[in-house]
Tab-separated table of C-alpha atoms in Angstrom:
chain	number	residue	atom	x	y	z
A	1	MET	CA	-0.029	0.061	0.038
A	2	GLY	CA	1.385	3.430	-0.987
A	3	SER	CA	1.729	6.464	1.253
A	4	ILE	CA	-1.222	8.394	2.313
A	5	PHE	CA	0.347	11.295	0.481
A	6	ASN	CA	-0.356	9.390	-2.856
A	7	MET	CA	-3.981	9.904	-2.205
A	8	PHE	CA	-3.960	13.472	-0.931
A	9	GLY	CA	-0.728	14.882	-2.499
A	10	PRO	CA	2.098	16.599	-0.504
A	11	SER	CA	-0.003	18.725	1.831
A	12	PRO	CA	-0.477	17.096	5.236
A	13	ILE	CA	-3.739	18.993	5.954
A	14	ARG	CA	-6.132	16.643	4.606
A	15	PRO	CA	-4.631	13.549	6.237
A	16	ILE	CA	-4.791	15.344	9.499
A	17	GLU	CA	-8.490	16.082	8.985
A	18	GLN	CA	-8.838	12.459	7.988
A	19	HIS	CA	-7.136	11.430	11.233
A	20	MET	CA	-9.445	13.694	13.311
A	21	ARG	CA	-12.630	12.171	11.696
A	22	LYS	CA	-11.401	8.737	12.376
A	23	VAL	CA	-10.544	9.813	15.950
A	24	HIS	CA	-14.101	11.192	16.531
A	25	GLN	CA	-15.605	8.034	14.912
A	26	CYS	CA	-13.646	6.087	17.389
A	27	ALA	CA	-14.717	8.198	20.421
A	28	LYS	CA	-18.442	8.316	19.491
A	29	GLN	CA	-18.690	4.528	19.733
A	30	LEU	CA	-18.595	5.017	23.417
A	31	TYR	CA	-22.258	5.989	23.445
A	32	PRO	CA	-23.793	2.778	22.107
A	33	PHE	CA	-21.190	0.992	24.048
A	34	PHE	CA	-22.417	2.430	27.417
A	35	GLU	CA	-25.965	1.879	26.217
A	36	ALA	CA	-25.100	-1.782	25.987
A	37	VAL	CA	-23.260	-1.717	29.253
A	38	LEU	CA	-26.294	-0.261	31.126
A	39	LYS	CA	-28.433	-3.124	29.617
A	40	LYS	CA	-25.692	-5.628	30.922
A	41	ASP	CA	-25.398	-6.689	27.212
A	42	TRP	CA	-21.741	-7.753	27.344
A	43	THR	CA	-21.800	-9.403	24.044
A	44	THR	CA	-22.801	-6.194	22.174
A	45	ALA	CA	-20.578	-4.051	24.335
A	46	ASP	CA	-17.635	-6.370	23.600
A	47	LYS	CA	-18.278	-6.115	19.938
A	48	ILE	CA	-18.264	-2.306	20.081
A	49	LYS	CA	-15.024	-2.307	22.177
A	50	GLU	CA	-13.408	-4.292	19.307
A	51	LYS	CA	-14.829	-1.737	16.853
A	52	ILE	CA	-13.146	1.070	18.974
A	53	ILE	CA	-9.862	-0.733	18.991
A	54	SER	CA	-10.133	-1.351	15.176
A	55	LEU	CA	-10.851	2.367	14.636
A	56	GLU	CA	-8.050	3.486	17.100
A	57	LYS	CA	-5.673	1.304	14.930
A	58	GLU	CA	-6.927	2.861	11.709
A	59	ALA	CA	-6.171	6.225	13.202
A	60	ASP	CA	-2.779	5.170	14.273
A	61	LEU	CA	-2.015	4.057	10.631
A	62	ILE	CA	-2.850	7.548	9.313
A	63	LYS	CA	-0.783	9.163	12.222
A	64	ARG	CA	2.180	6.903	11.591
A	65	ASP	CA	2.159	7.413	7.872
A	66	LEU	CA	1.854	11.226	8.308
A	67	ARG	CA	4.740	11.324	10.693
A	68	LEU	CA	7.009	9.230	8.321
A	69	HIS	CA	6.291	11.209	5.262
A	70	LEU	CA	5.849	14.681	6.671
A	71	PRO	CA	8.770	16.761	5.032
A	72	THR	CA	10.919	19.011	7.207
A	73	GLY	CA	10.661	21.944	4.721
A	74	LEU	CA	7.000	22.347	3.888
A	75	PHE	CA	6.170	25.637	2.227
A	76	LEU	CA	3.202	26.129	4.549
A	77	PRO	CA	2.194	28.935	6.807
A	78	VAL	CA	2.487	26.439	9.668
A	79	SER	CA	5.385	24.624	11.072
A	80	ARG	CA	6.075	20.910	11.042
A	81	THR	CA	6.545	20.923	14.872
A	82	ASP	CA	2.896	22.508	15.309
A	83	LEU	CA	1.443	19.899	13.004
A	84	LEU	CA	2.910	17.170	14.892
A	85	GLU	CA	1.604	18.521	18.132
A	86	LEU	CA	-1.819	18.787	16.730
A	87	LEU	CA	-1.752	15.235	15.620
A	88	SER	CA	-0.714	14.021	19.051
A	89	ALA	CA	-3.646	16.101	20.631
A	90	GLN	CA	-5.972	14.311	18.227
A	91	ASP	CA	-4.441	10.938	18.900
A	92	PHE	CA	-5.145	11.162	22.701
A	93	ILE	CA	-8.731	11.186	22.166
A	94	ALA	CA	-8.758	7.930	20.448
A	95	ASN	CA	-6.425	6.341	22.784
A	96	LYS	CA	-8.562	7.472	25.806
A	97	ALA	CA	-11.738	6.098	24.256
A	98	GLU	CA	-10.027	2.715	23.924
A	99	ASP	CA	-8.749	2.840	27.494
A	100	ILE	CA	-12.355	3.496	28.772
A	101	ALA	CA	-13.848	0.507	26.691
A	102	THR	CA	-11.186	-1.714	27.679
A	103	LEU	CA	-11.447	-0.861	31.467
A	104	ILE	CA	-15.171	-1.477	31.418
A	105	ILE	CA	-15.008	-4.813	29.576
A	106	SER	CA	-12.044	-6.170	31.490
A	107	ARG	CA	-13.765	-5.391	34.936
A	108	GLN	CA	-17.475	-6.144	33.650
A	109	MET	CA	-17.906	-2.735	35.365
A	110	LEU	CA	-21.338	-1.413	36.046
A	111	ILE	CA	-22.611	2.003	36.553
A	112	PRO	CA	-24.671	2.372	39.857
A	113	GLU	CA	-28.322	2.974	39.183
A	114	THR	CA	-28.412	6.166	41.027
A	115	LEU	CA	-25.801	7.606	38.630
A	116	ILE	CA	-27.466	6.590	35.366
A	117	PRO	CA	-29.703	9.739	34.888
A	118	ILE	CA	-26.500	11.960	34.983
A	119	PHE	CA	-24.064	9.560	33.440
A	120	MET	CA	-25.224	9.415	29.935
A	121	PRO	CA	-25.602	13.207	29.597
A	122	PHE	CA	-22.224	13.613	30.972
A	123	LEU	CA	-20.801	11.241	28.425
A	124	SER	CA	-22.794	12.790	25.659
A	125	ARG	CA	-21.473	16.278	26.596
A	126	CYS	CA	-17.812	14.979	26.519
A	127	LEU	CA	-18.369	13.546	23.111
A	128	ASP	CA	-19.939	16.831	21.932
A	129	ALA	CA	-16.510	18.306	22.623
A	130	SER	CA	-14.749	15.559	20.410
A	131	LYS	CA	-17.512	16.386	17.643
A	132	GLN	CA	-16.754	20.234	17.922
A	133	ALA	CA	-12.978	19.564	17.705
A	134	CYS	CA	-13.467	17.491	14.501
A	135	LYS	CA	-15.761	20.379	13.004
A	136	ALA	CA	-13.042	22.725	13.700
A	137	ILE	CA	-10.240	20.688	12.223
A	138	ASN	CA	-12.351	20.083	9.088
A	139	GLU	CA	-11.862	23.827	8.436
A	140	LEU	CA	-7.992	23.427	8.028
A	141	ASP	CA	-8.093	23.067	4.325
A	142	GLU	CA	-10.159	26.287	4.030
A	143	LEU	CA	-7.745	27.985	6.312
A	144	LEU	CA	-4.816	26.989	4.245
A	145	GLU	CA	-6.581	28.151	1.053
A	146	THR	CA	-7.123	31.759	2.664
A	147	GLY	CA	-3.507	31.754	4.009
A	148	PHE	CA	-4.780	31.515	7.635
A	149	ARG	CA	-6.338	34.992	7.238
A	150	GLY	CA	-9.741	36.627	6.825
A	151	SER	CA	-13.308	35.513	7.648
A	152	GLU	CA	-12.416	31.968	7.830
A	153	VAL	CA	-10.095	32.516	10.887
A	154	LYS	CA	-12.989	34.270	12.531
A	155	ILE	CA	-15.366	31.254	11.914
A	156	VAL	CA	-12.704	28.573	13.282
A	157	GLU	CA	-11.955	30.990	16.307
A	158	GLU	CA	-15.748	30.939	17.096
A	159	MET	CA	-15.804	27.087	16.711
A	160	ILE	CA	-12.962	27.063	19.235
A	161	LEU	CA	-14.711	29.216	21.667
A	162	THR	CA	-17.698	26.876	21.482
A	163	LEU	CA	-15.524	23.902	22.152
A	164	TYR	CA	-14.134	25.638	25.198
A	165	GLU	CA	-17.626	26.235	26.448
A	166	ILE	CA	-18.505	22.562	25.881
A	167	GLU	CA	-15.231	21.568	27.756
A	168	HIS	CA	-16.308	23.873	30.708
A	169	ASP	CA	-19.679	22.400	30.913
A	170	SER	CA	-18.289	18.850	30.924
A	171	ASP	CA	-16.109	19.830	33.716
A	172	GLU	CA	-19.038	21.099	35.647
A	173	ARG	CA	-20.797	17.827	35.064
A	174	LEU	CA	-17.760	15.874	36.221
A	175	THR	CA	-17.820	17.810	39.539
A	176	ASP	CA	-21.672	16.915	39.867
A	177	ILE	CA	-20.969	13.280	39.173
A	178	ARG	CA	-18.046	13.021	41.468
A	179	HIS	CA	-20.284	14.527	44.283
A	180	ARG	CA	-22.921	11.794	43.534
A	181	ILE	CA	-20.105	9.044	43.766
A	182	PHE	CA	-19.127	10.550	46.967
A	183	GLU	CA	-22.746	10.218	48.287
A	184	ILE	CA	-22.858	6.629	47.575
A	185	GLU	CA	-19.341	5.672	48.383
A	186	LYS	CA	-20.391	3.598	51.479
A	187	GLU	CA	-22.648	1.410	49.192
A	188	LEU	CA	-19.628	0.562	47.080
A	189	SER	CA	-16.526	-1.532	47.701
A	190	ALA	CA	-13.385	0.526	47.916
A	191	ILE	CA	-11.981	-0.764	44.610
A	192	ASP	CA	-15.188	-0.256	42.782
A	193	ALA	CA	-15.334	3.355	44.038
A	194	ILE	CA	-11.767	4.001	42.921
A	195	PHE	CA	-12.522	2.687	39.492
A	196	LEU	CA	-15.698	4.752	39.223
A	197	TYR	CA	-13.838	7.913	39.946
A	198	LYS	CA	-11.198	6.873	37.292
A	199	LEU	CA	-13.853	6.158	34.807
A	200	VAL	CA	-15.658	9.550	35.101
A	201	GLN	CA	-12.282	11.239	34.939
A	202	TRP	CA	-11.252	9.460	31.819
A	203	ILE	CA	-14.428	10.279	30.139
A	204	ASP	CA	-13.945	13.960	31.215
A	205	ASP	CA	-10.463	13.708	29.614
A	206	LEU	CA	-12.115	13.121	26.089
A	207	ALA	CA	-13.438	16.660	26.485
A	208	ASP	CA	-10.145	17.874	27.914
A	209	GLY	CA	-8.274	16.327	24.896
A	210	ALA	CA	-10.724	17.793	22.443
A	211	GLN	CA	-9.990	21.274	24.033
A	212	HIS	CA	-6.277	20.712	23.597
A	213	VAL	CA	-6.893	19.900	19.996
A	214	GLY	CA	-8.641	23.380	19.732
A	215	SER	CA	-5.702	24.976	21.558
A	216	ARG	CA	-3.145	23.524	19.138
A	217	LEU	CA	-5.350	24.715	16.265
A	218	GLN	CA	-5.501	28.173	17.742
A	219	ILE	CA	-1.870	28.214	17.716
A	220	LEU	CA	-1.653	27.447	14.215
A	221	ILE	CA	-3.857	30.324	13.383
A	222	ALA	CA	-1.957	32.785	15.803
A	223	ARG	CA	1.360	32.013	14.137
């Protein structure tokens, strides 16, 4: 199989967009995954986990090919280092999605009934951040065409601002769900409580990772 640049030409912009789309496709599988977990449908949950792993590997292939074939002297209004930092920020989201699914399946981990009403909206909001980051990254080719100037920059800056607002909302939801866990700690084993706290932090890490993608994109625009 040839390099990804054979498909997209010498510019790394489209492969970066493709990578982010694959990353978000990976992350958003967590919603049906947890729907299955809440139903204790471990067969379906395991199948979705395998899909998450497969999508993460596909994202890794794009990442590796891009890193291997990214020239050192690109005639672009962005630096090679900044592009690689953006790629790493995107990669974090897919890796975290895989970590979450693997943790749940390996421990046959259940969500306490009292948390369910706020758990799925919390997960959904964190995935909104990944979706918004993907939306912003998909504007990279337009940014390149305009030389990272003009109205397109303002459009992307507004997208990044929305992303930050989503991430802030997810942090507030994390605080709420942590408090709910604290309230039921005595009903849980110590190890279950520890892993539950870890789980919700990892889910919030998806939103934090998406915000970091936005920050790296903001740096590209600023320079």
